[in-house]
Short mmCIF file of C-alpha atoms in Angstrom, two decimals:
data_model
loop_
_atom_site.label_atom_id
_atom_site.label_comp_id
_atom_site.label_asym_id
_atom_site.label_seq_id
_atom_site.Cartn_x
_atom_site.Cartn_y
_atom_site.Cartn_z
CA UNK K 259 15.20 -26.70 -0.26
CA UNK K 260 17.01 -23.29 -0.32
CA UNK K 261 20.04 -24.96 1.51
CA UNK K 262 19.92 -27.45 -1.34
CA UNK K 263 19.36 -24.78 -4.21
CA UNK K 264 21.91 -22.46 -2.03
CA UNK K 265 24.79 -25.40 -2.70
CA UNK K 266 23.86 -26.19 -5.91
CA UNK K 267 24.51 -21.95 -6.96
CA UNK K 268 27.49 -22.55 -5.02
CA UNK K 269 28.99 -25.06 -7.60
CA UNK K 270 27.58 -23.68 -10.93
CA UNK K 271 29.19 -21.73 -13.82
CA UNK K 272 26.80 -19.23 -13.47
CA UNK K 273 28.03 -16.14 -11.87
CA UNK K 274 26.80 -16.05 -8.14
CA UNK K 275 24.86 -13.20 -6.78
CA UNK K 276 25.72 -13.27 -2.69
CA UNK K 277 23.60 -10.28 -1.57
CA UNK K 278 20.86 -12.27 -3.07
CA UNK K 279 21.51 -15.85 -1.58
CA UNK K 280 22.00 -13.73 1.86
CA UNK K 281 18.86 -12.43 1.69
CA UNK K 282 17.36 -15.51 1.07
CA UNK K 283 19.22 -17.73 3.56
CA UNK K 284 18.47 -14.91 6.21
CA UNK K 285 14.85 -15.09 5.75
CA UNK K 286 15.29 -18.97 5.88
CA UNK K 287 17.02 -18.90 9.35
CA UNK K 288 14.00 -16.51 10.61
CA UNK K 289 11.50 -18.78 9.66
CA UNK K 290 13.31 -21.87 10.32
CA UNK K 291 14.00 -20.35 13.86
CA UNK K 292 10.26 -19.08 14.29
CA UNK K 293 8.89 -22.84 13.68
CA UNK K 294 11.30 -24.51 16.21
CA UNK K 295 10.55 -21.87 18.90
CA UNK K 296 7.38 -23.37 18.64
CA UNK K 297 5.48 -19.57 18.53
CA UNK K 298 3.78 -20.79 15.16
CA UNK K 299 1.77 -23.42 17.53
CA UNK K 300 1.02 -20.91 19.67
CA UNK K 301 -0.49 -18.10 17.34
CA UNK K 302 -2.77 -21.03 16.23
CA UNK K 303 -3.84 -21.75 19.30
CA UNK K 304 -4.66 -18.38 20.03
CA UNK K 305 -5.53 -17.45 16.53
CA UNK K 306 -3.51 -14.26 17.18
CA UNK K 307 -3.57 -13.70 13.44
CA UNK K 308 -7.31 -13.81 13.02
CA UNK K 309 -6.84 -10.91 16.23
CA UNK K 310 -4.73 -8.19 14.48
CA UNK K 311 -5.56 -8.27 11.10
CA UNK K 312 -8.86 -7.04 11.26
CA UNK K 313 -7.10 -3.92 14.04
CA UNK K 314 -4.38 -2.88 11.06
CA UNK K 315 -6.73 -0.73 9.08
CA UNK K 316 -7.89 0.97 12.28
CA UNK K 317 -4.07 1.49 12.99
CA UNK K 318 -3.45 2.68 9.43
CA UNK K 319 -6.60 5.48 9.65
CA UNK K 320 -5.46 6.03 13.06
CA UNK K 321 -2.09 7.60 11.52
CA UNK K 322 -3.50 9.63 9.39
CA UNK K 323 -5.84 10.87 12.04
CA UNK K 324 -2.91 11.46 14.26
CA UNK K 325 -0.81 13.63 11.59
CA UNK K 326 -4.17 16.09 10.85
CA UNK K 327 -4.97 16.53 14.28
CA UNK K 328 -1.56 17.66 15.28
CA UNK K 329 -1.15 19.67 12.50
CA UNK K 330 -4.73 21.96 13.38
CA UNK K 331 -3.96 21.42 17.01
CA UNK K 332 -0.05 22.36 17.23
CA UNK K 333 1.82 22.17 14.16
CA UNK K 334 -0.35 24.76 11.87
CA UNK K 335 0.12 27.59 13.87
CA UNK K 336 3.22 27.33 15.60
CA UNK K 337 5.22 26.84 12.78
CA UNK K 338 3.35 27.11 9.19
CA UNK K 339 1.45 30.14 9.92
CA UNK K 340 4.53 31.72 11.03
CA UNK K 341 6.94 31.49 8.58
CA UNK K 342 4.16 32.11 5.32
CA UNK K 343 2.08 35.50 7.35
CA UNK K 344 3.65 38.25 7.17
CA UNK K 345 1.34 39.79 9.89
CA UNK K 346 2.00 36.85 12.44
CA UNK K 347 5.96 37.03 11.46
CA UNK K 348 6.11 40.64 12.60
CA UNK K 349 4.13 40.09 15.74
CA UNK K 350 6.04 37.18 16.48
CA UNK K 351 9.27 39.71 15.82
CA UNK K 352 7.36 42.09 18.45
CA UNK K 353 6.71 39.44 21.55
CA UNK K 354 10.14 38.56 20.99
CA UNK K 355 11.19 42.03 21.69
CA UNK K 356 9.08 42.51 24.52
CA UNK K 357 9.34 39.34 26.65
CA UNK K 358 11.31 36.15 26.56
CA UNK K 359 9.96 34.34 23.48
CA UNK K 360 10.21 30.73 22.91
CA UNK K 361 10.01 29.72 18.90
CA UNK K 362 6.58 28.07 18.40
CA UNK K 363 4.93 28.40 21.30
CA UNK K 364 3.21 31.97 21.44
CA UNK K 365 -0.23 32.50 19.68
CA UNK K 366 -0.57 34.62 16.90
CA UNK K 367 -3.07 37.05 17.74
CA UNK K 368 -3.88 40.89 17.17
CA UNK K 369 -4.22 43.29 19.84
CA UNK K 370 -7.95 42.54 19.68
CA UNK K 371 -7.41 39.03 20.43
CA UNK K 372 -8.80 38.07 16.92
CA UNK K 373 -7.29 35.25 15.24
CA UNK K 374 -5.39 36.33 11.90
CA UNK K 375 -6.09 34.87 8.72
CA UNK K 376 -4.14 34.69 5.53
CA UNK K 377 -4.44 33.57 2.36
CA UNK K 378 -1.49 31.07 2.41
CA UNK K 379 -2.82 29.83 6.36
CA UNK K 380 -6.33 29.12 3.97
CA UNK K 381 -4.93 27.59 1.40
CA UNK K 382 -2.40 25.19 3.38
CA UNK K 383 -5.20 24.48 5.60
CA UNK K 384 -7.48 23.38 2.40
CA UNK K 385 -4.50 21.19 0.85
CA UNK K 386 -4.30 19.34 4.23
CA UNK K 387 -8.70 18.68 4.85
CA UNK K 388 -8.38 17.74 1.32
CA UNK K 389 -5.50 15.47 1.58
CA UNK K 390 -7.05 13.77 4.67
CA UNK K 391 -10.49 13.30 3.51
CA UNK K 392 -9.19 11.70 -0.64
CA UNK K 393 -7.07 9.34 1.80
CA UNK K 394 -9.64 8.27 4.83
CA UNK K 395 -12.22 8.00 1.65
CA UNK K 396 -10.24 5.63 -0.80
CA UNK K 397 -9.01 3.63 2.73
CA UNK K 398 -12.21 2.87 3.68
CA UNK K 399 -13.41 2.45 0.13
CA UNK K 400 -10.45 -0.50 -0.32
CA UNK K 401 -11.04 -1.67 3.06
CA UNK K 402 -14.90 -2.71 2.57
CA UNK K 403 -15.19 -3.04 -0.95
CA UNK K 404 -15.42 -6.61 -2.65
CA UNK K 405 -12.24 -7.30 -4.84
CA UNK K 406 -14.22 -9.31 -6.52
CA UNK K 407 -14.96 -12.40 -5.98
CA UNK K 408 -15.87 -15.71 -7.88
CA UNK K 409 -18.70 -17.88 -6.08
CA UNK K 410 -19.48 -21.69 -6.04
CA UNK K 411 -22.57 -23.06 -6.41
CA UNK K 412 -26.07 -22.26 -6.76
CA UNK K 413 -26.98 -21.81 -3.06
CA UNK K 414 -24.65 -18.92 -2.69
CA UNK K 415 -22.74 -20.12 0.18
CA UNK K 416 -18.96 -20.97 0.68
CA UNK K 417 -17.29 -22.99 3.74
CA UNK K 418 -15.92 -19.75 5.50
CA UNK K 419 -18.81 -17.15 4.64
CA UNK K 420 -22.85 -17.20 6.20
CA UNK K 421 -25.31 -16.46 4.18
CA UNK K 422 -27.08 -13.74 4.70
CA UNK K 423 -31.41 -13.18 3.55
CA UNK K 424 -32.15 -11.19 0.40
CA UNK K 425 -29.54 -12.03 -1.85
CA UNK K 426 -26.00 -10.92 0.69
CA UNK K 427 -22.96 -13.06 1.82
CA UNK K 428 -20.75 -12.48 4.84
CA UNK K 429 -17.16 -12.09 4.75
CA UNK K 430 -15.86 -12.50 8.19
CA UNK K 431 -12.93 -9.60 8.89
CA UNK K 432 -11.15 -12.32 11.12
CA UNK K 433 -10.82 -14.53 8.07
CA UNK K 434 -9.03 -11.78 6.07
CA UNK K 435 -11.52 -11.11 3.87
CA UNK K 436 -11.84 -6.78 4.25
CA UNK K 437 -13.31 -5.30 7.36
CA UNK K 438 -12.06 -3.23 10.16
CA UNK K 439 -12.30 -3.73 13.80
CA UNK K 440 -13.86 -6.55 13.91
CA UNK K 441 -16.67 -5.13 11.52
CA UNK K 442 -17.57 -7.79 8.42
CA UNK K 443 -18.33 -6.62 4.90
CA UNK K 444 -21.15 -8.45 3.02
CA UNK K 445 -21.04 -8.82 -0.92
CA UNK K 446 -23.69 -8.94 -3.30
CA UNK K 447 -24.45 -12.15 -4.70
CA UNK K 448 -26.52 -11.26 -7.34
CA UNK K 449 -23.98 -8.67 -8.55
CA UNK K 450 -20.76 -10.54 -7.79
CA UNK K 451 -22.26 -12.82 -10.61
CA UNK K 452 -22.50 -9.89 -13.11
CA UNK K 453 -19.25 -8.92 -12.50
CA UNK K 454 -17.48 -12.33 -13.35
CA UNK K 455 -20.16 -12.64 -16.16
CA UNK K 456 -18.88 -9.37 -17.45
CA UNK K 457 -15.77 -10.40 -17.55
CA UNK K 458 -13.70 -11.52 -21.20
CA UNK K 459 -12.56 -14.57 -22.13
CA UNK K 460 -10.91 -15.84 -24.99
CA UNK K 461 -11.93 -19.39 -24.40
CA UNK K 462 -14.79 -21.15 -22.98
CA UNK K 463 -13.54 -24.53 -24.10
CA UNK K 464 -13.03 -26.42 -21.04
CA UNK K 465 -10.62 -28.39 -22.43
CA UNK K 466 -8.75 -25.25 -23.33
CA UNK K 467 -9.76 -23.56 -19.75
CA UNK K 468 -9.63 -25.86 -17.40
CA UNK K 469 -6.12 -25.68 -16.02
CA UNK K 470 -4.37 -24.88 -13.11
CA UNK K 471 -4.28 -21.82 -11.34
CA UNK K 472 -1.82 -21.46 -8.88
CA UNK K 473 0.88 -21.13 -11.83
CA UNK K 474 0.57 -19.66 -15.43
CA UNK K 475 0.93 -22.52 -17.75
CA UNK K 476 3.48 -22.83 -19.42
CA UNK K 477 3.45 -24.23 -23.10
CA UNK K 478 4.42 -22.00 -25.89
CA UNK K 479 1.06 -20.70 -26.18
CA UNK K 480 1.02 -19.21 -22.64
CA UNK K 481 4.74 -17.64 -23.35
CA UNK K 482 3.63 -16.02 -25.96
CA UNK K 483 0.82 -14.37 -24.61
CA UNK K 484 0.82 -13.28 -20.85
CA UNK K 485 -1.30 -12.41 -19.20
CA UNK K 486 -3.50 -15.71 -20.81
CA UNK K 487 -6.83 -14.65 -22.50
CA UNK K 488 -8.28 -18.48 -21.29
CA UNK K 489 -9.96 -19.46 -18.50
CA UNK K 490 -8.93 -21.73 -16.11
CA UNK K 491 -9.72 -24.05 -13.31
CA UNK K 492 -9.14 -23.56 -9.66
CA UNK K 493 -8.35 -27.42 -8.03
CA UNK K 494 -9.08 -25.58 -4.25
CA UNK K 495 -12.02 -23.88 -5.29
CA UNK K 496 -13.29 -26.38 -7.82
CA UNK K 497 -14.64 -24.24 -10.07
CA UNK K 498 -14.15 -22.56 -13.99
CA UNK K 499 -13.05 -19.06 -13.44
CA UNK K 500 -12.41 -15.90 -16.00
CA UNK K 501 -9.01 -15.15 -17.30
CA UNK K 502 -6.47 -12.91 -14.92
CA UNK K 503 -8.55 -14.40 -11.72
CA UNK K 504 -6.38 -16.06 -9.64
CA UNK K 505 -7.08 -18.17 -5.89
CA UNK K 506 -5.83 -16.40 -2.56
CA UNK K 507 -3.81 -18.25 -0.28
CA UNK K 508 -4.62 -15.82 2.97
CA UNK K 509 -8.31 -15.69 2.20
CA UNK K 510 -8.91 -18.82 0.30
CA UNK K 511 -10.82 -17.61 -2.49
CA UNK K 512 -10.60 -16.71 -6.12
CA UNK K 513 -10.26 -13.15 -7.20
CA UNK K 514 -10.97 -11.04 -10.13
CA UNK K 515 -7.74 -9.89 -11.75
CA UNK K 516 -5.93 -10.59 -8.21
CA UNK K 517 -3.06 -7.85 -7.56
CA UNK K 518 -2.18 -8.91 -3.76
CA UNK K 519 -3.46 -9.28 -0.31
CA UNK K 520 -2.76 -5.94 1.49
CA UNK K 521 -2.53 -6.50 5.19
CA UNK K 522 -2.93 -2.69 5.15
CA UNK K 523 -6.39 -2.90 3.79
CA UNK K 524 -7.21 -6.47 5.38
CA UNK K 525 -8.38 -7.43 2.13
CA UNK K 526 -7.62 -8.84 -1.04
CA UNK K 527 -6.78 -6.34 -4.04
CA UNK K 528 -8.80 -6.99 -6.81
CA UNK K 529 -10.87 -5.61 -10.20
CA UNK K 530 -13.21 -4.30 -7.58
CA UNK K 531 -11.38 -2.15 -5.49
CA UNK K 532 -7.91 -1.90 -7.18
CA UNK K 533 -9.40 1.85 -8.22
CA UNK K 534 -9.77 2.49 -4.25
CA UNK K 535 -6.48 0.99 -3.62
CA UNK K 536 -4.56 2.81 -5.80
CA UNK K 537 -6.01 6.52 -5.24
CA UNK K 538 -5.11 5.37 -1.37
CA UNK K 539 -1.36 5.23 -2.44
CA UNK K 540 -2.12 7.79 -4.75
CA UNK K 541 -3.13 10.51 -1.97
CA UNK K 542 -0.94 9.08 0.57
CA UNK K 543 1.73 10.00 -1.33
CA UNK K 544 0.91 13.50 -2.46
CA UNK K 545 -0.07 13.99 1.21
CA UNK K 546 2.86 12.72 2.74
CA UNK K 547 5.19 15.15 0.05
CA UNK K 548 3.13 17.90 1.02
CA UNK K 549 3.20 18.31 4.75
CA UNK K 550 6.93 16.85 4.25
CA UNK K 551 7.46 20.20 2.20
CA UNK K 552 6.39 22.49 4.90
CA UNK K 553 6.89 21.03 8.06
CA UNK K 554 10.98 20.17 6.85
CA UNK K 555 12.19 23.77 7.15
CA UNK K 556 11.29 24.24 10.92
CA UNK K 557 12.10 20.64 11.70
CA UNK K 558 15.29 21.12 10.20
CA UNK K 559 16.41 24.57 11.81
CA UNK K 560 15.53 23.18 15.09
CA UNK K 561 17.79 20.08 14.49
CA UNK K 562 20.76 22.47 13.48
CA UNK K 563 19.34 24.50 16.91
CA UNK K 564 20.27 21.30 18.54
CA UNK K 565 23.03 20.46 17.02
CA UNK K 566 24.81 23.82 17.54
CA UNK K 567 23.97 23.33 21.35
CA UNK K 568 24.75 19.83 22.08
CA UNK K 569 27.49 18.82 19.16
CA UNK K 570 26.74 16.50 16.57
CA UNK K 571 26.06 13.55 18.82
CA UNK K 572 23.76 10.46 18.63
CA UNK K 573 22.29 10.95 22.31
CA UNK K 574 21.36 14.68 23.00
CA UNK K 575 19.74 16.73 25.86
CA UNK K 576 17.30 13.45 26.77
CA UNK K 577 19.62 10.99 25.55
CA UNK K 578 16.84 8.89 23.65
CA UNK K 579 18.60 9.30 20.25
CA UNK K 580 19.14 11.46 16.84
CA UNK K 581 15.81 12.78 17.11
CA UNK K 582 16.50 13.87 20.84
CA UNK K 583 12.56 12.87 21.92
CA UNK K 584 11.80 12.77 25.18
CA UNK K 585 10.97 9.44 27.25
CA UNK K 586 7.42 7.89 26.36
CA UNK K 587 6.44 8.64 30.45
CA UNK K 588 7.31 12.71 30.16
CA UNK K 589 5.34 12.88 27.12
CA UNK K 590 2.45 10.82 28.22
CA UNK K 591 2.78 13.18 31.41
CA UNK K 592 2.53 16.49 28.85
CA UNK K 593 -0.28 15.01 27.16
CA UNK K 594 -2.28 14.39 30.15
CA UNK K 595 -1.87 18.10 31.49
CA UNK K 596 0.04 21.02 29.40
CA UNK K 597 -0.04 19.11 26.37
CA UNK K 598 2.82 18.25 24.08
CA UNK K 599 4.83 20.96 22.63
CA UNK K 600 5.19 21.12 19.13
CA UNK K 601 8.55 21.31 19.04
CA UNK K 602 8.41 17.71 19.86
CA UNK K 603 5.51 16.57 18.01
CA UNK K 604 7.56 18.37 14.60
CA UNK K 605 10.39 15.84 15.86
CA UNK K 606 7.67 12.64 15.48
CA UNK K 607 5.46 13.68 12.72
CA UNK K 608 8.66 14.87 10.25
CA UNK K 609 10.20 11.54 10.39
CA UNK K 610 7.17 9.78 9.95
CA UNK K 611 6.14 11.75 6.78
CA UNK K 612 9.94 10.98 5.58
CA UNK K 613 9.32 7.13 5.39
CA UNK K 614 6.04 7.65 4.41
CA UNK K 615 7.51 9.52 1.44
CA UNK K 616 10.33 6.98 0.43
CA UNK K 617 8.02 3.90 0.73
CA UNK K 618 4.92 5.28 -0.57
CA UNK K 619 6.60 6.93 -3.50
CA UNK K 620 8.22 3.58 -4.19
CA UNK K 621 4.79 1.75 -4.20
CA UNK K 622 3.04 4.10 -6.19
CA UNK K 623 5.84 4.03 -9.07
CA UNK K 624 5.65 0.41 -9.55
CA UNK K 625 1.85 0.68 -9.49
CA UNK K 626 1.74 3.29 -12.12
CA UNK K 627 4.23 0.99 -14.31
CA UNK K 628 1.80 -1.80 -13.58
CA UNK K 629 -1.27 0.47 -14.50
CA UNK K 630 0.48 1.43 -17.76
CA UNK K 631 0.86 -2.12 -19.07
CA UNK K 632 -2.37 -3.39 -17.66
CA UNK K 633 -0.49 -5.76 -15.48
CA UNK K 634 -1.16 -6.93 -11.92
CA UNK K 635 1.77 -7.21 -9.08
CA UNK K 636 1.11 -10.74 -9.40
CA UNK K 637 1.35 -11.40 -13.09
CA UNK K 638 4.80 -8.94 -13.13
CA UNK K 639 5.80 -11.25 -10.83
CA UNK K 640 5.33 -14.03 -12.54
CA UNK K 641 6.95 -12.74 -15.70
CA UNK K 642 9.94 -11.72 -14.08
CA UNK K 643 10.10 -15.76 -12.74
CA UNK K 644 9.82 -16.85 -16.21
CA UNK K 645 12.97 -14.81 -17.38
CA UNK K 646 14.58 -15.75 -14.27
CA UNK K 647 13.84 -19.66 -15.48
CA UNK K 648 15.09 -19.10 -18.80
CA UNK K 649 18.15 -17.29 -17.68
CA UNK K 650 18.89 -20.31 -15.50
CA UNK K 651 18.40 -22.61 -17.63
CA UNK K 652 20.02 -21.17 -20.97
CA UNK K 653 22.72 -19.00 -19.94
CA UNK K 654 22.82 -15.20 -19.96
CA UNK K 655 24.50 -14.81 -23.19
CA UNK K 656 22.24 -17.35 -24.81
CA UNK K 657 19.12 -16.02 -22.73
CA UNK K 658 20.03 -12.34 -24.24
CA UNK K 659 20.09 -13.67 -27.98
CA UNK K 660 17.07 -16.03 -27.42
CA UNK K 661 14.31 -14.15 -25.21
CA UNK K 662 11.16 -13.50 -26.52
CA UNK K 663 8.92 -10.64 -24.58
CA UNK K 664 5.50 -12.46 -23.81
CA UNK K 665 2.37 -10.60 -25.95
CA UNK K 666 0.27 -9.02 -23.14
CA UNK K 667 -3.69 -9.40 -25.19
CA UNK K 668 -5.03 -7.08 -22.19
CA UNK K 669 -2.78 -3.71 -23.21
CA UNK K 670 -4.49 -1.38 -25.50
CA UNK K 671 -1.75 1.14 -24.77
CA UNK K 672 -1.02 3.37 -21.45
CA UNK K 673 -4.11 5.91 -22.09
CA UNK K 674 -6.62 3.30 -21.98
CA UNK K 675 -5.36 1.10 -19.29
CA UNK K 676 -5.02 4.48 -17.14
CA UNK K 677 -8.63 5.25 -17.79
CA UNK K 678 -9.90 1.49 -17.58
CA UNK K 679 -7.97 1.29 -13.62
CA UNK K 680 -9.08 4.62 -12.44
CA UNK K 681 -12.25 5.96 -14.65
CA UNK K 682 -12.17 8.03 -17.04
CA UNK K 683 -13.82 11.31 -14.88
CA UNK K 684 -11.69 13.82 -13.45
CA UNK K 685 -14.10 15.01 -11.53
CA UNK K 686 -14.50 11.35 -9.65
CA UNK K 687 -10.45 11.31 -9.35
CA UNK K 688 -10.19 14.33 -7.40
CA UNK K 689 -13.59 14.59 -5.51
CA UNK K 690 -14.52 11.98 -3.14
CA UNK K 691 -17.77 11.05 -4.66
CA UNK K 692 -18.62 7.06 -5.99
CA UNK K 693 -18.15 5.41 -9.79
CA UNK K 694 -19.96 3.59 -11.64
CA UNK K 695 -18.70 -0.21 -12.28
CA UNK K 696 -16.02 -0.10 -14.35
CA UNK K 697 -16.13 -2.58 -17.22
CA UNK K 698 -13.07 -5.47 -18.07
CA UNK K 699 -10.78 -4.92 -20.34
CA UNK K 700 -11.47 -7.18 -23.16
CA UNK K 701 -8.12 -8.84 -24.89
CA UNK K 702 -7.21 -7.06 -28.16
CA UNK K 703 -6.54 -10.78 -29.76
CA UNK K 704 -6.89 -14.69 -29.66
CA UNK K 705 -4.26 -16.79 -28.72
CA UNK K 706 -3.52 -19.39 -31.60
#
């Protein structure tokens, strides 16, 4: 099909955008290639996929574990204490006088052998517990919580899920359906029923509701207003559902206002723990810029150290590459006896924080734009496809004279969809303590 659709570009008046058709074909030749290798028949034999999804929030707590205990264990006082105490500066000036001092590696101690304490070692230290605990909180919070989720049927039970006595369901981890090692959530049935009876609509006509989910419709009535205030029908689940809820291909169930499924979280992002999920990116960000901010200085002058020694040159003293880390064995081999020295674990930890920075940045502007119009990932998506259609099918020119911005009936402005996605306590933004269930936003008008 993109072959076909690939040729047909190829021969239209329409000016032809190559990086994107190369993108496109590329990913086609990957997948094309990972069918006839036959490894897709092999991961479902195996059911390798039901294996490591439930293991990628362990990995993803397991980072941020790995970046605070390096910082208290090495990184805090070998480097940050350092260059922001004036008291450990001078006796760091002092050894250096009086033996052969290597940068980062001495203790900074008085002559009693006390530890020194300062007020910007305190306060550094605070911003990174804090850091740590927001993001390990919301993680956990996105990981296990129930995105909401519509159920069929008065006995309470679905195909995938066990029922469980007084009132709980099962949703298995290995099924994609939130969890962590292995470790199932369980959901409420009593008040997963609130929740979708809480929920708007603008219609409960089922003549009027009961359409297809997979794909906005799209009449004139559903262009004009987007997200659609109407219920609709999901053929997979068989069952009436509220408006913005949409059916999940990886879990295979229908979801309150459905943003995504986030491998990440091993879950699907929903009303119920979009909050979670976006004070995760939220504090992954901040605490990404932060150590970023005060572990670049010494990572950088010891780069320029090494660059001044060596030359600028790819391969360095252990010729392993830019970053001039030594071999996986001779640092297993430190960790097992001396322990790594922070010089090196500054050269892993920097660069990590770096892409951590760029991508989590990234994702946490688009969410905020998404926040601010009370749209979804999924329903941006699918408004950007409709332009893309109409573009395609009318021209640019005519597209740019004709287009019509769809009404969105769920924004009542970016103060209000702010407070309706996050809560409208400060206190329960920046302390780690629970909220009270959050209620829909209710469309500001009915479509006609």
């Amino acid at each position: 099909r993109i072959w076909a659709d690939f040729n047909r570009a190829l021969r239209s008046v329409e000016p032809f955008d190559q990086w994107h058709w190369m993108r496109l074909l590329l990913v086609a030749a990957v997948r094309y290639a990972y069918h006839q290798s036959r490894l897709a028949v092999l991961v479902d034999a195996l059911r390798l996929n039901a294996v490591w999804r439930p293991l990628v929030p362990a990995f993803g707590l397991s980072l941020v574990a790995f970046v605070e205990a390096v910082y208290f264990a090495k990184l805090r006082e070998a480097f940050v204490v350092r260059a922001w105490c004036k008291s450990c500066a001078a006796l760091g000036a002092l050894e250096q006088q009086q033996q052969q001092y290597q940068y980062g590696k001495a203790s900074c101690v008085f002559a009693g052998g006390n530890k020194t304490y300062c007020a910007w070692d305190v306060a550094f230290s605070f911003l990174a517990i804090y850091f740590g605990i927001m993001i390990i909180y919301h993680y956990i919070n996105a990981v296990f919580s129930s995105p909401g989720i519509i159920l069929s049927g008065e006995d309470n039970s679905t195909e995938e899920s066990d029922q469980v006595a007084n009132g709980w369901i099962v949703q298995k981890c290995m099924e994609a359906r939130g969890g962590c090692c292995f470790i199932n959530t369980a959901v409420n049935v009593a008040s997963e029923r609130r929740l979708v009876a809480m929920y708007p609509s603008a219609s409960t006509d089922d003549n009027d509701g009961a359409k297809d989910s997979d794909h906005e419709n799209e009449s004139d009535d559903q262009t004009r207003y987007f997200p659609s205030p109407f219920t609709s029908y999901c053929k997979k689940c068989k069952l009436l559902r509220p408006a913005r809820a949409h059916h999940c291909s990886t879990c295979n169930r229908c979801v309150l206002q459905f943003d995504h499924h986030c491998p990440w979280t091993n879950n699907c992002i929903g009303f119920g723990n979009y909050r979670s999920f976006f004070l995760t990116v939220f504090y992954v960000t901040l605490g990404a810029w932060y150590g970023f901010v005060i572990l670049a200085p010494p990572f950088f002058q010891h780069m320029k150290s090494k660059f001044q020694k060596f030359g600028f040159s790819i391969l360095l003293e252990h010729k392993t590459g830019l970053l001039d880390l030594p071999p996986p064995w001779v640092i297993l081999k430190q960790a097992m006896t001396t322990g790594i020295e922070p010089d090196i674990l500054l050269r892993m930890v920097v660069p990590l924080l770096i892409g951590a920075c760029l991508v989590m940045t990234s994702f946490l502007v688009y969410h905020v734009r998404y926040t601010c119009k009370n749209l979804t990932t999924l329903e941006h998506s699918v408004i950007l496809g409709m332009m893309k259609k109409e573009l395609d099918e009318k021209g640019s020119q005519a597209f740019s004279e004709t287009y019509q911005k769809p009404i969105n009936p769920f924004d009542h402005g970016w103060r209000r969809n702010i407070v309706q996605a996050v809560g409208p306590s400060f206190l329960a933004f920046a302390l780690p303590i629970p909220v009270q269930s959050r209620t829909p936003m209710v469309p500001k008008r009915k479509a006609t």
